[in-house]
Amino acid sequence: MSGPASLAHRLARPEILALPPTDTAAAAAAGGVPIGRSIKLDANENPFAPLVGGGLAGSVNRYPEPQPAALRQRLADLYGCAPTQLWATRGSDDAIDLLIRTFCRPGEDSIVIVEPTFTAYAQFARLQGAKVVAARLTGDLQFDCDAVIAACAEARPKLLFLCTPNNPTGTPVEPAEVRRIAAALPDTLVIADEAYIEFSDTPSMVAEVGGNLAVLRTLSKAYGLAGARVGCLIADPEIIEVASRASPPYPLPSLSVAATTDALAAERMPLHAERIARLVADRDMLAERLRAVAEIRSIRTGGNFLFLEVADPAGLAQRLASAEIRLRFRPNAAPGGVRVTVGTEMENAAMLAVFGLAEAVRPSRRAEIVRDTKETRIAVAVDLDRTEPRRIDTGIGFYDHMLDQVAAHGGFALTLACSGDLEIDPHHSIEDIALALGAALKVALGDKRGIGRFGFALPMDEVRAEVLIDLSGRPFSKFEGSFDTPDVGGLPTQMVPHIFRSLADSMGAAIHVKVEGDNDHHKVEGCFKAFGRALRMGLAIEGRGDALPSTKGVL
């Protein structure tokens, strides 16, 4: 540590500097983390597991790590920084509060914000007794770098909060402007709040953290963990060290740590990327549709939301209440200002209907399945009404290719990733992937109204592969054919019939496969391609799209 002359020590409250440094390793050893098989009688914990069901008990009768090492490392890897630059907090709200408590003396120090912006900055500052100085966006809600620097030059704040993209207006703060501000204000900690950066084209500032530049990140938005309350402060290690002294001893509950570690596992990340891309596409679609609405005077986008200025906010509020839809009105941001979060297809359609853009929307034929066993961890998403994306990573290259062929010929989007015990044998991964894919297809089919139900295909090469399907809900599998070679591209040929049986069982479908020919590679590929073509016919919506394809009236 460079001593009192460092920025962290110049800015910190004397009361914080008087506290002893936080030793997370020692606190972990003295607190809730058992050392080996030691008997823990030091923390006044209850030795009995809590009386809760549903797999929630775990070890929540013990205090968690003050800064869970595995979580801290995972967040550092996710954001591209060193663990020593990161402090995990209860969402980024907690990081805001932590910074203000660390650096702002009541009645003496101030922060600067750029209004309209996230209200928590001012709220936490006022709770601490710090002054709040506000610069403003321009009249058309653009960021004004010169105005911000001028406001800070006069106020001499300890902290400057820049929300980028801004909540609620979606206004970005370009990295060059952040750099310029940080250089102009060497005695102010400049904090880029990147809560919505995953939905923005603006690059993150994490790689440039250091000196008087810090970044806030959260898992609430892009990663769907708002209820877990996990975020972080990323800053110079000296800033982290000083701020940690003001942190509660156990800021993150065990259940939140477990949920976060699980959600950020490697096999989940492709689904997160697909979800983010989908939300951005839906946001842009909504903006395009709403531009035709006369009562909307302007539309801005930035995060996973739209910011509208409407002519009659009172009338809109009444219509929304009738439809039981909640939007966030922000009259202090702009006259008639209202923030609209991007929702599901059905939620978006309901919102559009309030603006007179009603249209018939079929229930989404999309499903996401997470399947974890002792041997495998699988995440899969299918969308029967889209053809992209197709991203597959099973750890077995040829199996990836075969599943891609199923989705391509079946005409549906597929994102699938698996972490399995391939170092022992591929059997578990191959079977569990088929079970997970079949389960996802079954969920995506819903009540099956309008589908073709039956499918068949006869692709011809030197190989004849025939697949018949009945999406009846009654599982049955029959495979006719044999292979001479033990594997094709690392996929054991003995597992091919088993794959189709697993699909039949988890889909609730009758699947008949018959293959003959001379080349085992072509025979395996023919089976999967034919299965995809058969699926295309069975999944297709026919006619009006609401008839149940059964003379019995039930499937």
Coordinates of C-alpha atoms in Angstrom, one line a residue:
M1 CA 0.0 0.0 0.0
S2 CA 1.4 3.4 -0.9
G3 CA 0.3 5.1 2.3
P4 CA -1.8 8.2 3.1
A5 CA -0.8 10.0 -0.2
S6 CA -2.7 7.5 -2.2
L7 CA -6.1 8.5 -3.7
A8 CA -8.0 6.0 -1.6
H9 CA -6.5 7.4 1.6
R10 CA -6.9 11.0 0.5
L11 CA -10.6 10.5 -0.2
A12 CA -11.6 8.1 2.6
R13 CA -13.4 9.3 5.7
P14 CA -11.0 9.3 8.7
E15 CA -13.4 7.0 10.6
I16 CA -13.0 4.4 7.9
L17 CA -9.2 4.7 7.9
A18 CA -9.3 4.2 11.6
L19 CA -10.8 0.8 11.2
P20 CA -8.5 -2.2 10.8
P21 CA -8.0 -3.5 7.3
T22 CA -10.3 -6.4 6.3
D23 CA -8.6 -9.7 6.1
T24 CA -11.0 -11.9 4.1
A25 CA -8.9 -15.0 4.6
A26 CA -8.8 -14.6 8.3
A27 CA -12.4 -13.7 8.5
A28 CA -13.3 -16.8 6.5
A29 CA -11.3 -19.0 8.8
A30 CA -12.8 -17.4 11.9
G31 CA -16.3 -17.3 10.5
G32 CA -18.4 -19.6 8.5
V33 CA -15.9 -21.6 6.4
P34 CA -14.9 -24.8 8.1
I35 CA -11.2 -25.6 7.9
G36 CA -10.9 -29.2 6.9
R37 CA -12.8 -31.3 9.4
S38 CA -12.5 -28.9 12.3
I39 CA -15.2 -28.7 14.9
K40 CA -16.8 -25.2 14.6
L41 CA -17.8 -23.9 18.0
D42 CA -16.6 -20.4 17.6
A43 CA -19.3 -18.4 15.8
N44 CA -22.4 -19.0 17.9
E45 CA -24.1 -20.8 15.0
N46 CA -26.9 -23.4 15.3
P47 CA -25.3 -26.8 14.6
F48 CA -28.5 -28.2 13.0
A49 CA -29.5 -27.8 9.4
P50 CA -32.5 -25.5 8.9
L51 CA -36.0 -27.0 8.6
V52 CA -36.6 -26.0 5.0
G53 CA -37.4 -28.2 2.1
G54 CA -36.9 -28.1 -1.7
G55 CA -33.2 -28.5 -1.5
L56 CA -32.7 -25.1 0.1
A57 CA -31.1 -26.2 3.3
G58 CA -27.5 -26.7 2.2
S59 CA -25.2 -25.2 4.9
V60 CA -27.2 -22.0 5.6
N61 CA -27.0 -22.7 9.3
R62 CA -23.4 -21.6 9.0
Y63 CA -22.2 -18.1 8.2
P64 CA -21.0 -17.7 4.5
E65 CA -17.6 -16.6 3.4
P66 CA -17.2 -12.8 3.8
Q67 CA -16.1 -12.7 0.2
P68 CA -16.7 -16.2 -1.4
A69 CA -13.5 -17.0 -3.2
A70 CA -15.0 -19.0 -6.0
L71 CA -17.7 -16.4 -6.7
R72 CA -15.1 -13.6 -6.6
Q73 CA -12.9 -15.4 -9.1
R74 CA -15.9 -16.2 -11.3
L75 CA -17.0 -12.6 -11.4
A76 CA -13.4 -11.5 -12.1
D77 CA -13.3 -13.9 -15.0
L78 CA -16.7 -12.8 -16.3
Y79 CA -15.8 -9.1 -16.3
G80 CA -12.1 -9.3 -17.1
C81 CA -10.3 -8.1 -14.0
A82 CA -8.2 -9.4 -11.2
P83 CA -10.0 -10.7 -8.0
T84 CA -8.1 -8.1 -6.0
Q85 CA -9.9 -5.4 -8.0
L86 CA -13.3 -6.7 -7.2
W87 CA -15.6 -6.6 -4.1
A88 CA -18.8 -8.6 -4.3
T89 CA -21.9 -6.8 -3.0
R90 CA -25.6 -7.2 -2.6
G91 CA -26.3 -6.0 -6.1
S92 CA -24.7 -2.8 -7.4
D93 CA -27.1 -0.8 -5.1
D94 CA -25.0 -2.0 -2.1
A95 CA -21.8 -1.0 -3.9
I96 CA -23.2 2.5 -4.3
D97 CA -24.0 2.7 -0.6
L98 CA -20.7 1.2 0.3
L99 CA -18.8 3.9 -1.7
I100 CA -20.7 6.7 -0.2
R101 CA -20.3 5.4 3.4
T102 CA -16.6 5.0 2.8
F103 CA -15.7 8.3 1.3
C104 CA -18.4 10.9 2.2
R105 CA -18.4 12.6 5.6
P106 CA -21.9 13.8 6.7
G107 CA -22.4 17.5 6.2
E108 CA -19.0 18.0 4.6
D109 CA -18.6 16.0 1.4
S110 CA -20.6 15.7 -1.8
I111 CA -21.3 13.6 -4.8
V112 CA -22.2 14.7 -8.3
I113 CA -24.8 13.0 -10.4
V114 CA -26.1 13.6 -13.9
E115 CA -29.8 14.0 -13.9
P116 CA -32.2 12.5 -14.8
T117 CA -30.6 9.3 -13.6
F118 CA -30.8 6.3 -11.2
T119 CA -32.4 7.7 -8.0
A120 CA -30.3 5.5 -5.6
Y121 CA -27.2 7.7 -5.9
A122 CA -28.9 10.7 -4.4
Q123 CA -30.9 8.5 -1.9
F124 CA -27.8 6.9 -0.4
A125 CA -25.9 10.2 -0.3
R126 CA -28.7 11.9 1.6
L127 CA -29.0 9.0 4.0
Q128 CA -25.3 9.5 4.7
G129 CA -25.8 13.2 5.1
A130 CA -23.7 14.0 2.1
K131 CA -24.5 16.8 -0.3
V132 CA -25.9 16.0 -3.8
V133 CA -24.9 18.2 -6.7
A134 CA -26.6 17.6 -10.0
A135 CA -25.4 18.3 -13.5
R136 CA -27.9 17.6 -16.3
L137 CA -28.2 15.9 -19.6
T138 CA -29.0 18.3 -22.5
G139 CA -32.5 19.3 -23.5
D140 CA -32.6 16.3 -25.9
L141 CA -31.2 14.0 -23.2
Q142 CA -27.6 13.8 -24.5
F143 CA -24.6 13.6 -22.3
D144 CA -22.7 16.9 -21.9
C145 CA -19.1 16.2 -20.8
D146 CA -18.2 19.9 -20.4
A147 CA -21.2 20.5 -18.1
V148 CA -20.3 17.6 -15.9
I149 CA -16.6 18.7 -15.6
A150 CA -17.8 22.2 -14.8
A151 CA -20.2 21.0 -12.0
C152 CA -17.4 18.9 -10.5
A153 CA -14.9 21.7 -10.7
E154 CA -17.2 23.9 -8.6
A155 CA -18.5 21.2 -6.1
R156 CA -15.1 19.4 -5.7
P157 CA -17.0 16.1 -5.0
K158 CA -15.6 12.9 -3.6
L159 CA -17.6 10.8 -6.0
L160 CA -19.1 11.2 -9.5
F161 CA -21.6 8.7 -10.7
L162 CA -22.0 8.1 -14.4
C163 CA -24.8 5.7 -15.4
T164 CA -23.9 4.2 -18.8
P165 CA -26.2 3.5 -20.5
N166 CA -28.3 5.8 -18.4
N167 CA -31.3 4.7 -16.4
P168 CA -34.0 5.8 -17.4
T169 CA -33.0 7.5 -20.7
G170 CA -30.7 5.0 -22.2
T171 CA -28.1 7.7 -22.9
P172 CA -24.6 6.2 -23.3
V173 CA -21.4 7.8 -21.9
E174 CA -18.7 7.1 -24.4
P175 CA -15.4 5.7 -23.0
A176 CA -13.5 8.7 -24.4
E177 CA -15.7 11.0 -22.3
V178 CA -15.2 8.9 -19.2
R179 CA -11.4 9.1 -19.7
R180 CA -11.6 12.9 -20.2
I181 CA -13.6 13.4 -17.1
A182 CA -11.3 11.1 -15.0
A183 CA -8.2 13.0 -16.2
A184 CA -9.8 16.4 -15.4
L185 CA -10.8 15.3 -11.9
P186 CA -7.8 13.6 -10.3
D187 CA -9.2 14.0 -6.8
T188 CA -12.7 12.6 -7.5
L189 CA -13.5 8.9 -7.8
V190 CA -15.3 8.6 -11.1
I191 CA -17.7 5.6 -11.1
A192 CA -19.1 4.2 -14.3
D193 CA -22.3 2.3 -13.4
E194 CA -22.6 -0.3 -16.1
A195 CA -25.8 -2.1 -14.9
Y196 CA -27.1 -2.2 -18.5
I197 CA -23.8 -2.4 -20.5
E198 CA -24.6 -6.0 -21.8
F199 CA -27.4 -4.5 -23.8
S200 CA -25.4 -1.7 -25.2
D201 CA -22.9 -1.2 -28.1
T202 CA -20.8 1.0 -25.8
P203 CA -17.6 -0.8 -24.6
S204 CA -17.2 -1.5 -20.9
M205 CA -14.6 0.5 -18.9
V206 CA -13.5 -2.5 -16.8
A207 CA -10.2 -2.9 -18.6
E208 CA -9.3 0.7 -17.8
V209 CA -10.1 0.5 -14.1
G210 CA -7.4 2.0 -11.8
G211 CA -6.5 5.3 -10.3
N212 CA -9.7 7.3 -9.9
L213 CA -11.8 5.2 -12.3
A214 CA -14.1 2.6 -10.9
V215 CA -16.9 0.5 -12.4
L216 CA -20.1 -1.0 -11.0
R217 CA -21.6 -4.2 -12.4
T218 CA -24.7 -6.3 -11.5
L219 CA -26.1 -9.7 -12.3
S220 CA -29.7 -8.5 -11.9
K221 CA -30.3 -7.5 -15.5
A222 CA -28.5 -9.5 -18.1
Y223 CA -28.2 -12.7 -16.0
G224 CA -31.7 -12.8 -14.5
L225 CA -30.5 -12.8 -10.9
A226 CA -32.4 -9.7 -9.5
G227 CA -33.8 -11.7 -6.6
A228 CA -30.3 -13.1 -5.7
R229 CA -29.0 -9.5 -5.2
V230 CA -25.4 -10.0 -6.4
G231 CA -23.2 -7.3 -8.0
C232 CA -19.8 -5.9 -7.5
L233 CA -17.5 -2.9 -7.3
I234 CA -14.4 -3.0 -9.5
A235 CA -11.7 -0.5 -8.7
D236 CA -8.0 -0.1 -7.9
P237 CA -7.0 -2.6 -5.2
E238 CA -6.4 0.2 -2.7
I239 CA -9.9 1.5 -3.3
I240 CA -11.2 -2.0 -2.7
E241 CA -9.1 -2.4 0.4
V242 CA -10.4 0.8 2.0
A243 CA -14.0 0.3 1.0
S244 CA -14.0 -3.3 2.3
R245 CA -13.5 -1.8 5.8
A246 CA -17.0 -0.4 5.6
S247 CA -18.5 -3.6 4.3
P248 CA -20.8 -5.8 6.4
P249 CA -19.0 -9.0 7.5
Y250 CA -21.2 -11.3 5.5
P251 CA -22.7 -9.3 2.7
L252 CA -23.9 -12.2 0.5
P253 CA -26.3 -14.9 1.7
S254 CA -25.3 -18.5 1.0
L255 CA -28.3 -19.2 -1.1
S256 CA -27.5 -16.2 -3.3
V257 CA -23.9 -17.3 -3.7
A258 CA -25.0 -20.8 -4.7
A259 CA -27.6 -19.5 -7.2
T260 CA -25.1 -17.2 -8.8
T261 CA -22.3 -19.8 -9.1
D262 CA -24.8 -22.2 -10.6
A263 CA -26.2 -19.6 -13.1
L264 CA -22.7 -18.5 -14.2
A265 CA -21.5 -22.1 -14.9
A266 CA -19.8 -22.5 -18.3
E267 CA -22.6 -24.5 -19.9
R268 CA -25.1 -21.7 -19.0
M269 CA -23.2 -18.9 -20.7
P270 CA -24.4 -19.7 -24.3
L271 CA -28.0 -19.4 -23.1
H272 CA -27.3 -16.1 -21.4
A273 CA -25.7 -14.8 -24.6
E274 CA -28.8 -15.9 -26.6
R275 CA -31.2 -14.3 -24.1
I276 CA -29.3 -11.0 -24.2
A277 CA -29.3 -11.0 -28.0
R278 CA -33.1 -11.8 -28.0
L279 CA -33.9 -9.0 -25.6
V280 CA -31.9 -6.5 -27.7
A281 CA -33.7 -7.7 -30.9
D282 CA -37.1 -7.4 -29.2
R283 CA -36.3 -4.0 -27.8
D284 CA -35.4 -2.7 -31.2
M285 CA -38.6 -4.3 -32.7
L286 CA -40.7 -2.6 -30.0
A287 CA -39.1 0.7 -30.7
E288 CA -39.8 0.4 -34.4
R289 CA -43.4 -0.6 -33.8
L290 CA -44.0 2.2 -31.3
R291 CA -42.7 4.9 -33.7
A292 CA -46.0 4.6 -35.6
V293 CA -48.0 5.7 -32.5
A294 CA -49.0 9.3 -32.6
E295 CA -49.2 9.9 -28.9
I296 CA -45.5 9.0 -28.5
R297 CA -43.3 12.1 -29.0
S298 CA -39.9 10.4 -28.8
I299 CA -38.4 7.0 -28.2
R300 CA -34.9 6.2 -26.8
T301 CA -33.2 2.8 -26.2
G302 CA -30.1 1.8 -24.4
G303 CA -30.5 -1.0 -21.9
N304 CA -33.2 -3.7 -21.7
F305 CA -35.8 -0.9 -21.8
L306 CA -37.3 1.9 -23.9
F307 CA -37.7 5.5 -22.7
L308 CA -40.8 7.1 -24.1
E309 CA -42.1 10.7 -24.0
V310 CA -45.9 10.5 -24.3
A311 CA -48.4 13.3 -24.9
D312 CA -51.0 12.2 -22.3
P313 CA -49.3 10.3 -19.4
A314 CA -52.5 10.4 -17.3
G315 CA -54.5 8.8 -20.0
L316 CA -51.8 6.2 -20.6
A317 CA -51.7 5.4 -16.9
Q318 CA -55.5 4.8 -16.9
R319 CA -55.2 2.4 -19.9
L320 CA -52.3 0.6 -18.3
A321 CA -54.2 0.1 -15.0
S322 CA -57.2 -1.3 -17.0
A323 CA -54.9 -3.8 -18.7
E324 CA -53.0 -4.6 -15.4
I325 CA -49.7 -3.6 -16.9
R326 CA -47.1 -1.7 -14.9
L327 CA -44.6 0.8 -16.5
R328 CA -42.4 3.2 -14.7
F329 CA -43.4 6.9 -15.1
R330 CA -40.5 9.3 -14.9
P331 CA -41.9 12.9 -15.2
N332 CA -38.8 14.3 -13.6
A333 CA -36.7 12.9 -16.4
A334 CA -38.8 14.4 -19.2
P335 CA -42.4 15.6 -19.6
G336 CA -44.5 12.5 -20.1
G337 CA -41.5 10.3 -19.5
V338 CA -42.2 6.6 -19.1
R339 CA -39.8 3.6 -19.0
V340 CA -40.8 0.3 -20.6
T341 CA -38.9 -2.9 -19.8
V342 CA -38.7 -5.5 -22.5
G343 CA -40.7 -8.6 -21.5
T344 CA -41.7 -11.9 -23.0
E345 CA -43.5 -12.1 -26.3
M346 CA -46.9 -12.2 -24.7
E347 CA -46.0 -9.4 -22.3
N348 CA -44.7 -7.2 -25.1
A349 CA -47.8 -7.9 -27.2
A350 CA -50.1 -6.9 -24.2
M351 CA -48.1 -3.6 -23.9
L352 CA -48.3 -2.9 -27.6
A353 CA -52.1 -3.4 -27.4
V354 CA -52.4 -0.6 -24.9
F355 CA -50.9 1.7 -27.6
G356 CA -53.4 0.4 -30.2
L357 CA -51.1 -2.1 -31.8
A358 CA -53.0 -5.2 -31.0
E359 CA -52.3 -8.3 -33.0
A360 CA -52.9 -12.0 -32.6
V361 CA -49.9 -13.6 -31.0
R362 CA -49.4 -17.3 -30.7
P363 CA -48.0 -18.6 -27.4
S364 CA -44.3 -18.8 -27.6
R365 CA -43.0 -22.2 -28.7
R366 CA -39.8 -21.7 -26.8
A367 CA -38.3 -23.7 -23.9
E368 CA -35.2 -23.7 -21.8
I369 CA -34.1 -26.7 -19.8
V370 CA -31.4 -27.1 -17.2
R371 CA -30.5 -30.7 -16.4
D372 CA -27.8 -31.4 -13.8
T373 CA -26.7 -34.9 -12.7
K374 CA -23.6 -36.2 -10.9
E375 CA -22.0 -36.8 -14.4
T376 CA -23.3 -33.9 -16.5
R377 CA -24.5 -30.3 -16.4
I378 CA -26.6 -29.4 -19.4
A379 CA -28.4 -26.2 -20.5
V380 CA -30.6 -26.2 -23.7
A381 CA -32.9 -23.7 -25.3
V382 CA -35.1 -24.4 -28.3
D383 CA -37.4 -22.1 -30.3
L384 CA -39.6 -23.9 -32.7
D385 CA -40.6 -20.7 -34.6
R386 CA -37.1 -19.4 -35.3
T387 CA -34.3 -20.9 -37.3
E388 CA -31.4 -19.1 -35.5
P389 CA -29.3 -19.3 -33.5
R390 CA -27.8 -22.8 -33.6
R391 CA -25.0 -23.0 -31.1
I392 CA -24.1 -26.5 -29.8
D393 CA -21.2 -27.5 -27.6
T394 CA -21.4 -31.1 -26.2
G395 CA -17.7 -31.7 -26.0
I396 CA -18.0 -34.3 -28.8
G397 CA -17.5 -32.6 -32.2
F398 CA -19.3 -35.0 -34.3
Y399 CA -22.3 -35.1 -31.9
D400 CA -22.4 -31.3 -32.2
H401 CA -22.6 -31.6 -36.0
M402 CA -25.4 -34.2 -35.8
L403 CA -27.5 -32.1 -33.4
D404 CA -26.9 -29.1 -35.6
Q405 CA -28.2 -31.1 -38.5
V406 CA -31.3 -32.0 -36.5
A407 CA -32.0 -28.3 -35.8
A408 CA -31.1 -27.1 -39.3
H409 CA -33.3 -29.7 -41.0
G410 CA -36.0 -29.4 -38.3
G411 CA -36.2 -25.7 -38.9
F412 CA -35.8 -24.6 -35.3
A413 CA -33.3 -22.6 -33.1
L414 CA -31.1 -24.6 -30.8
T415 CA -28.6 -23.5 -28.1
L416 CA -27.1 -26.4 -26.2
A417 CA -24.0 -26.8 -24.0
C418 CA -22.9 -29.6 -21.8
S419 CA -20.1 -30.1 -19.2
G420 CA -19.8 -33.9 -18.7
D421 CA -17.4 -36.6 -17.6
L422 CA -15.9 -37.2 -21.0
E423 CA -12.6 -38.1 -19.5
I424 CA -14.3 -41.3 -18.2
D425 CA -16.7 -42.1 -21.0
P426 CA -19.0 -40.2 -23.4
H427 CA -22.0 -42.4 -22.6
H428 CA -23.4 -40.1 -19.8
S429 CA -23.1 -36.9 -21.9
I430 CA -24.6 -38.5 -25.0
E431 CA -27.6 -39.9 -23.2
D432 CA -28.3 -36.9 -20.9
I433 CA -28.1 -34.5 -23.9
A434 CA -30.7 -36.5 -25.8
L435 CA -32.9 -36.5 -22.7
A436 CA -32.6 -32.8 -22.2
L437 CA -33.2 -32.0 -25.8
G438 CA -36.3 -34.1 -25.9
A439 CA -37.6 -32.5 -22.7
A440 CA -37.1 -29.1 -24.2
L441 CA -38.9 -30.0 -27.4
K442 CA -41.8 -31.4 -25.4
V443 CA -42.1 -28.2 -23.3
A444 CA -41.8 -26.0 -26.4
L445 CA -44.6 -27.9 -28.1
G446 CA -47.0 -27.0 -25.3
D447 CA -50.6 -28.2 -26.0
K448 CA -49.5 -29.2 -29.6
R449 CA -52.5 -27.4 -31.1
G450 CA -52.0 -26.8 -34.8
I451 CA -49.0 -29.0 -35.3
G452 CA -48.7 -31.6 -38.1
R453 CA -48.0 -34.3 -35.5
F454 CA -46.7 -36.9 -37.9
G455 CA -43.4 -36.7 -39.9
F456 CA -41.3 -38.8 -42.1
A457 CA -38.3 -38.5 -44.4
L458 CA -36.4 -40.6 -46.9
P459 CA -33.0 -38.9 -47.6
M460 CA -31.0 -40.8 -50.3
D461 CA -27.3 -41.1 -50.8
E462 CA -25.7 -44.5 -51.1
V463 CA -27.6 -44.8 -47.8
R464 CA -31.3 -45.0 -47.2
A465 CA -32.4 -43.6 -43.8
E466 CA -36.1 -43.5 -42.9
V467 CA -37.5 -41.8 -39.8
L468 CA -41.2 -41.9 -38.8
I469 CA -42.5 -39.7 -36.0
D470 CA -45.7 -39.4 -34.1
L471 CA -45.8 -36.6 -31.6
S472 CA -48.5 -38.3 -29.7
G473 CA -47.4 -38.1 -26.1
R474 CA -46.9 -41.9 -26.1
P475 CA -43.2 -42.8 -26.0
F476 CA -42.0 -45.6 -28.2
S477 CA -38.7 -46.2 -30.0
K478 CA -37.8 -48.7 -32.7
F479 CA -34.4 -48.7 -34.4
E480 CA -33.6 -51.0 -37.4
G481 CA -30.0 -51.0 -38.6
S482 CA -26.5 -51.8 -37.6
F483 CA -23.0 -50.4 -37.8
D484 CA -19.7 -52.1 -38.4
T485 CA -17.4 -49.5 -36.9
P486 CA -17.3 -48.8 -33.2
D487 CA -17.5 -45.0 -33.5
V488 CA -17.8 -42.2 -36.0
G489 CA -16.0 -39.0 -35.1
G490 CA -15.8 -39.9 -31.4
L491 CA -19.5 -40.8 -31.2
P492 CA -19.9 -44.5 -30.3
T493 CA -22.2 -46.0 -32.9
Q494 CA -23.7 -48.3 -30.2
M495 CA -25.2 -45.1 -28.7
V496 CA -27.1 -44.0 -31.8
P497 CA -30.1 -46.2 -31.2
H498 CA -30.0 -45.2 -27.6
I499 CA -30.1 -41.5 -28.5
F500 CA -33.3 -41.9 -30.4
R501 CA -34.8 -44.0 -27.5
S502 CA -33.9 -41.2 -25.1
L503 CA -35.4 -38.6 -27.4
A504 CA -38.6 -40.7 -27.7
D505 CA -38.9 -41.1 -23.9
S506 CA -38.3 -37.5 -23.0
M507 CA -40.4 -36.1 -25.9
G508 CA -43.2 -38.4 -25.4
A509 CA -43.0 -39.4 -29.1
A510 CA -43.0 -42.6 -31.2
I511 CA -39.8 -42.6 -33.2
H512 CA -39.1 -45.3 -35.8
V513 CA -35.7 -45.3 -37.5
K514 CA -34.6 -47.6 -40.3
V515 CA -31.2 -47.2 -41.9
E516 CA -29.2 -49.3 -44.4
G517 CA -26.1 -48.7 -46.4
D518 CA -22.3 -49.3 -46.6
N519 CA -20.7 -46.2 -45.0
D520 CA -21.2 -45.9 -41.3
H521 CA -20.5 -42.2 -41.3
H522 CA -23.2 -41.6 -43.9
K523 CA -25.6 -43.9 -42.1
V524 CA -25.3 -42.1 -38.8
E525 CA -25.6 -38.7 -40.5
G526 CA -28.6 -39.9 -42.5
C527 CA -30.4 -40.9 -39.3
F528 CA -30.0 -37.5 -37.8
K529 CA -30.8 -35.6 -41.0
A530 CA -33.9 -37.7 -41.5
F531 CA -34.9 -37.2 -37.9
G532 CA -34.6 -33.4 -38.5
R533 CA -36.7 -33.5 -41.6
A534 CA -39.4 -35.7 -39.9
L535 CA -39.4 -33.2 -37.0
R536 CA -39.9 -30.3 -39.4
M537 CA -43.1 -31.9 -40.7
G538 CA -44.4 -32.9 -37.2
L539 CA -43.6 -29.5 -35.6
A540 CA -45.1 -27.4 -38.5
I541 CA -48.2 -25.4 -37.8
E542 CA -51.0 -26.3 -40.2
G543 CA -54.2 -24.5 -41.2
R544 CA -55.6 -22.1 -38.6
G545 CA -53.1 -23.4 -36.1
D546 CA -55.5 -24.1 -33.3
A547 CA -56.8 -27.5 -34.1
L548 CA -55.7 -30.5 -32.0
P549 CA -54.3 -33.2 -34.4
S550 CA -56.2 -36.1 -32.8
T551 CA -59.5 -37.7 -33.6
K552 CA -59.7 -38.5 -29.9
G553 CA -59.7 -34.9 -28.9
V554 CA -56.6 -35.3 -26.7
L555 CA -52.9 -36.0 -27.1

